[in-house]
Short mmCIF file of C-alpha atoms in Angstrom, two decimals:
data_model
loop_
_atom_site.label_atom_id
_atom_site.label_comp_id
_atom_site.label_asym_id
_atom_site.label_seq_id
_atom_site.Cartn_x
_atom_site.Cartn_y
_atom_site.Cartn_z
CA MET A 25 28.91 65.83 47.52
CA LEU A 26 26.38 63.38 46.91
CA GLN A 27 27.42 63.05 43.52
CA LYS A 28 30.84 62.29 44.62
CA ALA A 29 29.40 59.45 46.53
CA ILE A 30 29.02 57.89 43.34
CA SER A 31 30.55 54.15 43.21
CA LYS A 32 30.57 54.08 46.51
CA GLN A 33 28.66 51.70 49.70
CA VAL A 34 26.46 53.71 51.08
CA SER A 35 23.14 52.80 53.72
CA VAL A 36 19.52 54.21 52.52
CA ARG A 37 17.29 54.65 55.76
CA LEU A 38 13.74 55.07 54.88
CA LYS A 39 11.09 56.31 57.47
CA ASN A 40 9.69 53.24 57.32
CA GLU A 41 12.92 52.16 59.27
CA ILE A 42 14.35 49.61 56.94
CA GLU A 43 17.85 50.06 55.45
CA TYR A 44 19.18 49.61 52.05
CA ARG A 45 22.69 49.33 51.26
CA GLY A 46 24.78 48.90 48.26
CA LYS A 47 26.88 50.83 45.53
CA MET A 48 25.18 53.95 44.72
CA SER A 49 25.00 54.09 40.74
CA SER A 50 22.77 57.51 40.56
CA VAL A 51 21.49 59.77 42.79
CA ASP A 52 19.56 63.24 41.89
CA PRO A 53 18.17 66.35 43.63
CA TYR A 54 15.10 64.76 45.36
CA MET A 55 17.65 61.58 46.66
CA ASN A 56 15.84 59.63 44.14
CA VAL A 57 18.85 56.43 44.97
CA ILE A 58 19.80 53.98 42.24
CA LEU A 59 21.38 51.31 44.29
CA VAL A 60 23.45 48.31 42.83
CA ASP A 61 24.25 44.87 44.30
CA ALA A 62 22.01 46.05 47.45
CA GLU A 63 20.34 44.16 50.03
CA GLU A 64 17.75 44.87 52.60
CA GLN A 65 18.27 45.20 55.71
CA GLU A 66 15.99 45.46 58.95
CA ASN A 67 17.37 46.07 62.69
CA GLY A 68 20.83 45.05 61.39
CA ALA A 69 19.71 41.56 59.87
CA LYS A 70 19.66 41.54 56.05
CA LYS A 71 16.56 40.65 54.49
CA ALA A 72 16.45 40.23 50.68
CA ASN A 73 19.15 40.91 48.25
CA TYR A 74 18.16 43.42 45.32
CA GLY A 75 20.65 42.98 41.76
CA LYS A 76 18.94 47.11 40.79
CA VAL A 77 16.73 48.70 42.21
CA VAL A 78 15.52 52.84 42.57
CA ILE A 79 14.50 54.26 45.78
CA ARG A 80 12.02 57.43 45.56
CA GLY A 81 13.25 60.30 47.43
CA ASN A 82 10.43 61.45 49.38
CA ASN A 83 10.92 58.14 51.41
CA VAL A 84 14.48 58.61 52.26
CA LEU A 85 15.78 59.51 56.17
CA TYR A 86 18.94 60.17 55.45
CA ILE A 87 22.02 58.46 53.15
CA LYS A 88 25.07 57.59 55.12
CA ILE A 89 28.79 56.99 53.48
CA GLU A 90 30.36 54.73 54.47
CA ASP A 91 33.40 54.24 51.83
CA LYS A 92 36.27 57.01 52.38
CA LEU A 93 35.52 60.41 49.48
CA MET B 31 21.63 82.14 58.99
CA LEU B 32 22.28 78.47 58.94
CA GLN B 33 25.65 79.06 56.45
CA LYS B 34 26.53 80.52 59.09
CA ALA B 35 26.72 78.01 61.11
CA ILE B 36 28.75 75.92 58.54
CA SER B 37 31.49 73.80 60.02
CA LYS B 38 29.99 73.96 63.30
CA GLN B 39 28.77 71.98 66.20
CA VAL B 40 24.94 71.37 65.46
CA SER B 41 21.93 69.51 66.84
CA VAL B 42 19.55 68.08 64.28
CA ARG B 43 15.96 66.60 65.52
CA LEU B 44 14.10 64.70 62.95
CA LYS B 45 10.68 64.44 63.47
CA ASN B 46 10.68 61.18 64.49
CA GLU B 47 12.02 61.94 67.47
CA ILE B 48 15.86 60.81 66.42
CA GLU B 49 18.65 63.43 67.12
CA TYR B 50 22.37 63.41 64.49
CA ARG B 51 24.84 66.04 66.16
CA GLY B 52 27.60 66.91 64.67
CA LYS B 53 29.89 69.68 62.29
CA MET B 54 27.73 70.11 60.08
CA SER B 55 29.56 70.35 56.32
CA SER B 56 26.54 71.51 54.62
CA VAL B 57 23.17 73.00 54.32
CA ASP B 58 20.79 73.68 52.04
CA PRO B 59 17.09 76.21 52.06
CA TYR B 60 15.50 72.82 51.92
CA MET B 61 17.26 71.75 55.10
CA ASN B 62 18.92 69.35 53.53
CA VAL B 63 21.95 69.23 55.37
CA ILE B 64 25.75 67.07 55.94
CA LEU B 65 26.78 66.07 58.93
CA VAL B 66 30.02 64.57 59.77
CA ASP B 67 31.60 63.29 62.60
CA ALA B 68 28.06 62.56 63.24
CA GLU B 69 26.43 60.60 66.70
CA GLU B 70 23.02 59.75 66.84
CA GLN B 71 21.30 60.16 69.76
CA GLU B 72 17.27 58.79 71.62
CA ASN B 73 16.37 60.28 74.22
CA GLY B 74 20.19 61.62 75.18
CA ALA B 75 21.91 58.18 74.57
CA LYS B 76 24.38 57.33 72.01
CA LYS B 77 23.01 55.11 69.79
CA ALA B 78 26.25 54.91 66.34
CA ASN B 79 28.59 57.29 65.08
CA TYR B 80 28.63 58.17 61.29
CA GLY B 81 31.76 59.32 59.56
CA LYS B 82 29.52 61.05 56.87
CA VAL B 83 24.81 61.05 57.14
CA VAL B 84 23.13 63.45 55.02
CA ILE B 85 19.91 64.28 56.18
CA ARG B 86 16.53 64.93 53.74
CA GLY B 87 15.68 68.08 54.62
CA ASN B 88 11.76 67.23 54.73
CA ASN B 89 12.52 64.90 57.53
CA VAL B 90 14.20 67.55 59.91
CA LEU B 91 11.89 69.26 63.06
CA TYR B 92 14.92 71.93 64.12
CA ILE B 93 18.26 72.52 63.64
CA LYS B 94 19.86 73.57 66.77
CA ILE B 95 23.32 75.57 66.44
CA GLU B 96 25.81 75.09 69.66
CA ASP B 97 28.80 76.45 69.26
CA LYS B 98 28.69 80.20 69.24
CA LEU B 99 28.61 81.56 65.56
CA MET C 78 2.69 90.78 59.41
CA LEU C 79 5.01 88.16 60.68
CA GLN C 80 8.06 90.51 59.59
CA LYS C 81 6.55 92.86 62.14
CA ALA C 82 7.27 90.76 64.98
CA ILE C 83 10.94 89.95 64.56
CA SER C 84 12.80 90.15 67.41
CA LYS C 85 9.95 90.09 69.53
CA GLN C 86 8.72 87.03 71.74
CA VAL C 87 6.64 84.53 70.01
CA SER C 88 5.37 81.15 70.88
CA VAL C 89 5.85 78.38 67.98
CA ARG C 90 3.23 75.55 68.33
CA LEU C 91 4.67 72.68 66.23
CA LYS C 92 2.06 70.11 64.98
CA ASN C 93 3.92 67.22 67.86
CA GLU C 94 2.13 69.90 70.12
CA ILE C 95 5.15 71.16 71.81
CA GLU C 96 6.18 74.71 71.63
CA TYR C 97 8.84 77.03 71.59
CA ARG C 98 9.30 80.09 73.13
CA GLY C 99 11.50 82.41 72.16
CA LYS C 100 12.52 86.30 70.92
CA MET C 101 12.17 85.59 66.67
CA SER C 102 15.12 86.92 65.54
CA SER C 103 14.18 85.68 61.46
CA VAL C 104 10.69 84.14 60.26
CA ASP C 105 10.60 83.83 56.15
CA PRO C 106 7.40 83.32 53.91
CA TYR C 107 7.31 79.00 55.28
CA MET C 108 6.93 80.00 58.48
CA ASN C 109 10.73 78.89 58.95
CA VAL C 110 11.78 80.47 62.23
CA ILE C 111 14.86 81.75 64.14
CA LEU C 112 14.30 81.87 67.86
CA VAL C 113 17.12 82.79 70.30
CA ASP C 114 17.38 82.61 73.91
CA ALA C 115 14.22 80.02 73.21
CA GLU C 116 13.19 77.32 75.90
CA GLU C 117 10.63 74.18 74.67
CA GLN C 118 7.64 73.50 76.18
CA GLU C 119 5.09 70.62 76.62
CA ASN C 120 2.07 70.64 78.27
CA GLY C 121 3.20 74.30 79.85
CA ALA C 122 6.30 72.27 81.38
CA LYS C 123 10.02 74.12 80.57
CA LYS C 124 11.76 70.60 79.59
CA ALA C 125 15.11 72.09 77.90
CA ASN C 126 16.81 75.85 76.93
CA TYR C 127 17.72 76.74 72.98
CA GLY C 128 20.29 78.98 73.15
CA LYS C 129 19.22 79.34 68.87
CA VAL C 130 17.02 77.32 67.23
CA VAL C 131 15.92 77.03 63.32
CA ILE C 132 12.37 76.15 63.21
CA ARG C 133 11.61 73.99 59.48
CA GLY C 134 8.44 76.29 58.84
CA ASN C 135 6.27 73.03 57.89
CA ASN C 136 6.24 71.43 61.47
CA VAL C 137 4.47 75.30 62.30
CA LEU C 138 0.94 74.74 63.96
CA TYR C 139 0.85 78.73 64.45
CA ILE C 140 2.93 81.48 65.90
CA LYS C 141 1.69 83.34 68.61
CA ILE C 142 2.88 87.20 69.06
CA GLU C 143 3.22 87.83 72.79
CA ASP C 144 4.58 91.53 72.81
CA LYS C 145 2.71 93.91 71.61
CA LEU C 146 3.53 95.04 67.95
CA MET D 153 -14.23 85.25 49.24
CA LEU D 154 -12.23 85.15 51.30
CA GLN D 155 -10.34 88.61 51.27
CA LYS D 156 -13.83 89.89 52.10
CA ALA D 157 -14.07 88.15 55.38
CA ILE D 158 -11.40 90.11 56.42
CA SER D 159 -12.13 91.42 60.03
CA LYS D 160 -14.95 89.24 60.13
CA GLN D 161 -15.24 87.21 63.11
CA VAL D 162 -14.92 83.03 61.61
CA SER D 163 -13.63 80.04 63.18
CA VAL D 164 -10.80 78.29 61.72
CA ARG D 165 -10.87 74.11 62.32
CA LEU D 166 -7.98 72.98 62.01
CA LYS D 167 -6.96 68.64 61.37
CA ASN D 168 -5.94 68.18 64.60
CA GLU D 169 -9.69 68.75 65.21
CA ILE D 170 -8.64 71.94 67.25
CA GLU D 171 -10.92 75.52 66.29
CA TYR D 172 -10.11 78.95 67.07
CA ARG D 173 -12.62 81.81 66.91
CA GLY D 174 -11.47 85.75 66.19
CA LYS D 175 -11.44 88.70 64.08
CA MET D 176 -9.46 87.69 60.66
CA SER D 177 -6.95 90.12 59.94
CA SER D 178 -5.45 88.94 56.77
CA VAL D 179 -5.53 85.29 54.77
CA ASP D 180 -3.36 84.34 52.20
CA PRO D 181 -3.93 82.00 49.00
CA TYR D 182 -2.44 79.06 51.09
CA MET D 183 -5.25 79.78 53.93
CA ASN D 184 -2.25 81.29 56.24
CA VAL D 185 -4.78 83.25 58.65
CA ILE D 186 -4.08 85.87 61.07
CA LEU D 187 -6.85 85.91 63.96
CA VAL D 188 -7.10 88.79 67.10
CA ASP D 189 -8.62 88.30 69.89
CA ALA D 190 -8.65 84.96 69.31
CA GLU D 191 -9.99 81.97 71.24
CA GLU D 192 -8.65 78.24 71.01
CA GLN D 193 -11.85 75.69 71.70
CA GLU D 194 -12.20 71.90 71.90
CA ASN D 195 -15.30 69.86 71.58
CA GLY D 196 -17.05 73.50 71.94
CA ALA D 197 -14.70 74.97 75.41
CA LYS D 198 -12.72 77.38 75.63
CA LYS D 199 -9.35 76.15 76.44
CA ALA D 200 -7.34 79.14 75.83
CA ASN D 201 -6.92 83.12 74.88
CA TYR D 202 -4.19 84.66 72.28
CA GLY D 203 -4.07 88.28 71.43
CA LYS D 204 -2.87 87.57 67.90
CA VAL D 205 -2.56 84.20 66.39
CA VAL D 206 -0.58 83.38 62.85
CA ILE D 207 -2.02 80.01 61.70
CA ARG D 208 -0.13 78.08 58.88
CA GLY D 209 -2.66 77.28 55.81
CA ASN D 210 -1.48 74.00 55.50
CA ASN D 211 -3.10 72.42 59.11
CA VAL D 212 -6.62 74.34 58.30
CA LEU D 213 -9.36 71.95 57.10
CA TYR D 214 -11.89 75.14 57.21
CA ILE D 215 -13.08 78.09 57.71
CA LYS D 216 -16.86 79.34 58.53
CA ILE D 217 -17.23 83.01 58.15
CA GLU D 218 -20.26 83.39 61.13
CA ASP D 219 -20.85 86.97 60.12
CA LYS D 220 -22.84 87.76 57.44
CA LEU D 221 -20.96 89.24 54.48
CA MET E 67 17.96 54.63 34.39
CA LEU E 68 14.26 54.22 34.45
CA GLN E 69 13.81 54.80 31.20
CA LYS E 70 16.05 52.08 30.42
CA ALA E 71 14.18 49.00 31.75
CA ILE E 72 11.00 49.95 29.68
CA SER E 73 9.06 47.16 28.88
CA LYS E 74 11.37 44.94 31.29
CA GLN E 75 9.89 43.16 34.81
CA VAL E 76 9.79 45.35 37.77
CA SER E 77 8.24 44.77 41.20
CA VAL E 78 7.45 48.37 42.30
CA ARG E 79 6.96 48.30 45.87
CA LEU E 80 4.12 51.06 47.76
CA LYS E 81 4.54 52.48 50.99
CA ASN E 82 1.81 50.15 51.98
CA GLU E 83 3.79 47.34 52.07
CA ILE E 84 1.98 46.53 48.91
CA GLU E 85 4.16 45.24 45.97
CA TYR E 86 2.90 45.42 41.95
CA ARG E 87 4.77 42.55 39.73
CA GLY E 88 4.57 42.96 35.95
CA LYS E 89 5.98 44.46 32.52
CA MET E 90 6.46 48.26 32.95
CA SER E 91 5.61 50.19 29.92
CA SER E 92 5.74 53.44 31.22
CA VAL E 93 7.28 55.33 33.36
CA ASP E 94 7.59 59.30 34.01
CA PRO E 95 9.74 61.05 36.75
CA TYR E 96 7.71 61.32 39.52
CA MET E 97 7.29 57.03 39.33
CA ASN E 98 4.05 57.35 37.85
CA VAL E 99 4.82 53.36 36.77
CA ILE E 100 2.03 51.47 34.02
CA LEU E 101 2.23 47.90 34.82
CA VAL E 102 0.17 45.24 32.42
CA ASP E 103 0.19 41.39 32.99
CA ALA E 104 0.83 42.53 36.44
CA GLU E 105 -0.06 40.91 39.65
CA GLU E 106 -0.61 42.16 43.56
CA GLN E 107 1.77 40.35 46.23
CA GLU E 108 1.31 40.76 50.14
CA ASN E 109 3.98 39.14 51.89
CA GLY E 110 5.58 37.10 48.75
CA ALA E 111 1.94 35.59 48.61
CA LYS E 112 -0.46 36.77 45.12
CA LYS E 113 -3.93 38.90 46.16
CA ALA E 114 -4.98 39.36 42.43
CA ASN E 115 -4.24 40.31 38.55
CA TYR E 116 -4.06 42.87 37.24
CA GLY E 117 -4.48 43.72 33.21
CA LYS E 118 -3.36 46.99 33.11
CA VAL E 119 -2.75 49.42 35.72
CA VAL E 120 -1.09 53.23 36.45
CA ILE E 121 0.07 53.41 40.09
CA ARG E 122 0.54 56.72 41.21
CA GLY E 123 4.36 58.13 42.10
CA ASN E 124 4.05 59.38 45.18
CA ASN E 125 3.53 56.03 46.42
CA VAL E 126 5.84 54.38 45.23
CA LEU E 127 8.85 52.89 48.12
CA TYR E 128 10.74 51.79 45.31
CA ILE E 129 10.84 50.40 42.10
CA LYS E 130 13.14 47.03 41.99
CA ILE E 131 14.23 45.76 38.27
CA GLU E 132 14.96 42.11 37.94
CA ASP E 133 15.58 41.50 34.55
CA LYS E 134 19.23 42.39 33.13
CA LEU E 135 18.91 46.13 31.35
CA MET F 214 -16.15 70.06 35.07
CA LEU F 215 -16.32 71.32 38.18
CA GLN F 216 -16.68 74.90 37.08
CA LYS F 217 -20.49 73.50 35.44
CA ALA F 218 -21.34 72.29 39.38
CA ILE F 219 -21.29 76.12 40.48
CA SER F 220 -24.60 76.46 42.70
CA LYS F 221 -25.39 72.92 42.33
CA GLN F 222 -26.17 70.98 45.49
CA VAL F 223 -22.67 68.57 45.97
CA SER F 224 -21.57 65.86 49.08
CA VAL F 225 -17.43 67.24 49.46
CA ARG F 226 -16.20 64.14 51.87
CA LEU F 227 -13.02 65.19 53.28
CA LYS F 228 -10.06 62.24 54.43
CA ASN F 229 -11.22 62.39 57.79
CA GLU F 230 -14.20 60.37 56.72
CA ILE F 231 -16.55 63.66 57.71
CA GLU F 232 -18.98 65.19 54.87
CA TYR F 233 -20.15 68.41 54.14
CA ARG F 234 -23.30 68.86 52.40
CA GLY F 235 -24.57 72.47 50.81
CA LYS F 236 -24.52 74.46 47.68
CA MET F 237 -21.10 75.12 46.19
CA SER F 238 -20.61 78.86 45.52
CA SER F 239 -17.20 78.33 44.29
CA VAL F 240 -14.63 76.07 43.45
CA ASP F 241 -11.01 76.15 42.68
CA PRO F 242 -8.28 73.56 41.24
CA TYR F 243 -7.23 72.64 43.72
CA MET F 244 -10.46 71.97 44.76
CA ASN F 245 -10.69 74.62 47.72
CA VAL F 246 -14.26 75.13 47.79
CA ILE F 247 -17.24 77.14 49.14
CA LEU F 248 -20.07 75.89 50.25
CA VAL F 249 -22.74 78.21 51.17
CA ASP F 250 -26.34 76.73 53.82
CA ALA F 251 -24.17 73.97 54.43
CA GLU F 252 -24.07 71.03 57.01
CA GLU F 253 -21.86 68.56 58.11
CA GLN F 254 -22.56 65.22 58.60
CA GLU F 255 -20.66 62.10 59.81
CA ASN F 256 -21.61 58.55 59.42
CA GLY F 257 -25.10 60.12 57.58
CA ALA F 258 -26.40 61.79 60.60
CA LYS F 259 -26.31 65.55 60.57
CA LYS F 260 -24.22 67.06 63.35
CA ALA F 261 -23.94 71.21 62.49
CA ASN F 262 -25.06 73.55 60.16
CA TYR F 263 -23.01 76.20 58.27
CA GLY F 264 -23.77 79.69 56.50
CA LYS F 265 -20.96 80.09 54.92
CA VAL F 266 -17.76 76.97 54.58
CA VAL F 267 -14.17 77.06 52.84
CA ILE F 268 -12.67 74.02 52.66
CA ARG F 269 -9.52 74.00 52.15
CA GLY F 270 -8.63 71.14 49.01
CA ASN F 271 -5.96 69.38 50.33
CA ASN F 272 -8.07 67.58 53.10
CA VAL F 273 -10.84 67.05 50.15
CA LEU F 274 -11.19 62.87 48.86
CA TYR F 275 -13.95 63.66 46.62
CA ILE F 276 -16.98 65.98 45.91
CA LYS F 277 -19.90 63.96 44.71
CA ILE F 278 -22.32 66.47 42.64
CA GLU F 279 -25.39 65.78 43.20
CA ASP F 280 -27.72 67.88 40.85
CA LYS F 281 -27.71 66.66 37.64
CA LEU F 282 -25.23 69.57 35.64
CA MET G 135 -2.01 56.24 28.33
CA LEU G 136 -4.97 57.52 30.72
CA GLN G 137 -6.52 59.63 27.97
CA LYS G 138 -7.23 56.83 26.07
CA ALA G 139 -8.52 55.03 28.79
CA ILE G 140 -11.40 58.38 28.46
CA SER G 141 -14.59 56.38 28.26
CA LYS G 142 -14.06 53.43 29.34
CA GLN G 143 -14.74 51.00 32.28
CA VAL G 144 -11.68 52.05 35.64
CA SER G 145 -11.24 50.81 39.14
CA VAL G 146 -9.64 53.88 41.32
CA ARG G 147 -8.17 52.64 44.21
CA LEU G 148 -7.89 55.43 46.80
CA LYS G 149 -5.12 55.38 50.30
CA ASN G 150 -7.58 54.30 52.53
CA GLU G 151 -8.36 51.14 50.79
CA ILE G 152 -11.85 52.42 49.42
CA GLU G 153 -12.22 51.48 45.27
CA TYR G 154 -14.90 53.57 42.90
CA ARG G 155 -15.46 51.70 39.95
CA GLY G 156 -17.26 53.00 36.64
CA LYS G 157 -16.69 54.68 33.23
CA MET G 158 -13.44 57.29 33.77
CA SER G 159 -15.56 60.74 32.14
CA SER G 160 -12.27 62.62 32.44
CA VAL G 161 -8.44 62.62 34.51
CA ASP G 162 -5.71 64.85 33.93
CA PRO G 163 -2.06 64.54 34.97
CA TYR G 164 -2.53 65.20 39.10
CA MET G 165 -4.77 61.67 38.50
CA ASN G 166 -7.94 64.04 39.25
CA VAL G 167 -10.66 61.60 37.96
CA ILE G 168 -14.15 62.35 37.02
CA LEU G 169 -16.26 58.80 37.16
CA VAL G 170 -19.66 58.57 36.26
CA ASP G 171 -22.03 55.77 36.95
CA ALA G 172 -19.82 55.18 40.04
CA GLU G 173 -19.87 52.69 42.46
CA GLU G 174 -17.82 52.98 45.45
CA GLN G 175 -17.10 49.11 46.98
CA GLU G 176 -14.99 48.21 49.93
CA ASN G 177 -13.43 44.84 50.42
CA GLY G 178 -15.39 43.53 46.82
CA ALA G 179 -19.30 44.98 48.19
CA LYS G 180 -20.76 47.41 46.92
CA LYS G 181 -21.33 49.95 49.11
CA ALA G 182 -23.01 52.81 47.32
CA ASN G 183 -23.68 54.75 44.21
CA TYR G 184 -22.53 58.12 42.86
CA GLY G 185 -23.70 59.05 40.16
CA LYS G 186 -21.10 61.84 39.32
CA VAL G 187 -18.22 62.20 41.44
CA VAL G 188 -14.89 64.28 40.49
CA ILE G 189 -11.74 62.25 43.00
CA ARG G 190 -9.30 64.76 43.99
CA GLY G 191 -5.40 63.08 42.28
CA ASN G 192 -3.34 63.01 45.14
CA ASN G 193 -5.76 60.39 47.26
CA VAL G 194 -5.31 57.83 43.74
CA LEU G 195 -3.42 54.35 44.94
CA TYR G 196 -3.59 53.32 41.62
CA ILE G 197 -5.73 53.10 38.50
CA LYS G 198 -6.86 49.61 37.44
CA ILE G 199 -8.39 49.46 33.36
CA GLU G 200 -10.76 47.33 33.23
CA ASP G 201 -11.54 47.55 29.24
CA LYS G 202 -9.48 46.60 26.54
CA LEU G 203 -7.52 50.01 24.96
#
């Protein structure tokens, strides 16, 4: 199902409580995720912008899919 | 047995003490779980709603099945 | 040996110090355990009832078998 | 060598500092251990008795073999 | 996609909150990364220079790609 | 190289800062180690003697080889 | 690339913040490392000398290569 969310907006919450939102351009079965036009949020506040970021799957708590599939 | 719980209501408790309740639309042997119409609860209080969330199995403490199977 | 304990009463202690007691309806080599008619205990006091709960094996500290085999 | 210690008295120390002593009735390469007539000790004081307990290997710090082999 | 970022400038954020910036001369599927002309940063301040450093992938939180691909 | 150190004196430092010194009678690729005539040390002070102890490799920080090989 | 660094001077930083410097006589894909003529450093101060030490790879944060390759 994650494959169907490719190129959709997602929020990736990590174990350290930080959240990354952006367009998911790639995801694999370990939940390694590539986000483009991403931003980092902590407690709902934007902390930084990321053009392109590759998140290592073992840090992921969950991926929330924001767009309709 | 988890396969029999597909499309039932479940509560997924994570190691960080937070609980997600919703309809389980998918689960695999690593306990990667997809919930739809989910809500996040902490100490029994609702904290947020999630249309669709993919929880990474290595964070799962247990899955409680609420519906009769 | 765990297979012989199927349908017996067991206590499953997790790494987070919480204990689940119930009838073990299933267990696999990773110690993923399904308990039915389970209760959660902390420091010997009952905290909650669980009709059916699937515990992820990597959280398990030990399984104590209470019934005679 | 652990196989030679089967049915001997051992002490199993876990990462959480608690120690279990008993007769080792089974052990596998992951150091999953079954103890019978076991007792739990913390700082050298007995805390509880266990007829039969299955300890998950990933929690084990070491196994001390008390009997001569 | 990480392969396309070889010889580009990247920032590698580790789980311990420290960040390493440099030219990525190699990366493998575990996100083991080799950086050359690297520097260590904490809270945005440079702490040390590294000619060549091999970062073990299991410590990586994310890799941010700074150059255009 | 660890195989060449068999029957030599070694110190095994664990992640919990405790050190075990003794004759290494066995070691495998996961650094599961068997020590005989071992002693436990913390901050350089002897805390206990162990006739025979099997240390689980995933706890090992390093093995220092004290004898010449 | 780590193979090319064999017999060079390296610094191995562990997750517990301690650093070991010495000649790398061996390294494998898990970053298990053997150092000879090694010393332990904490915050840049020498704490101990090690003739020969085998560091378990899962503790490694990074390996810095000090010699030119």
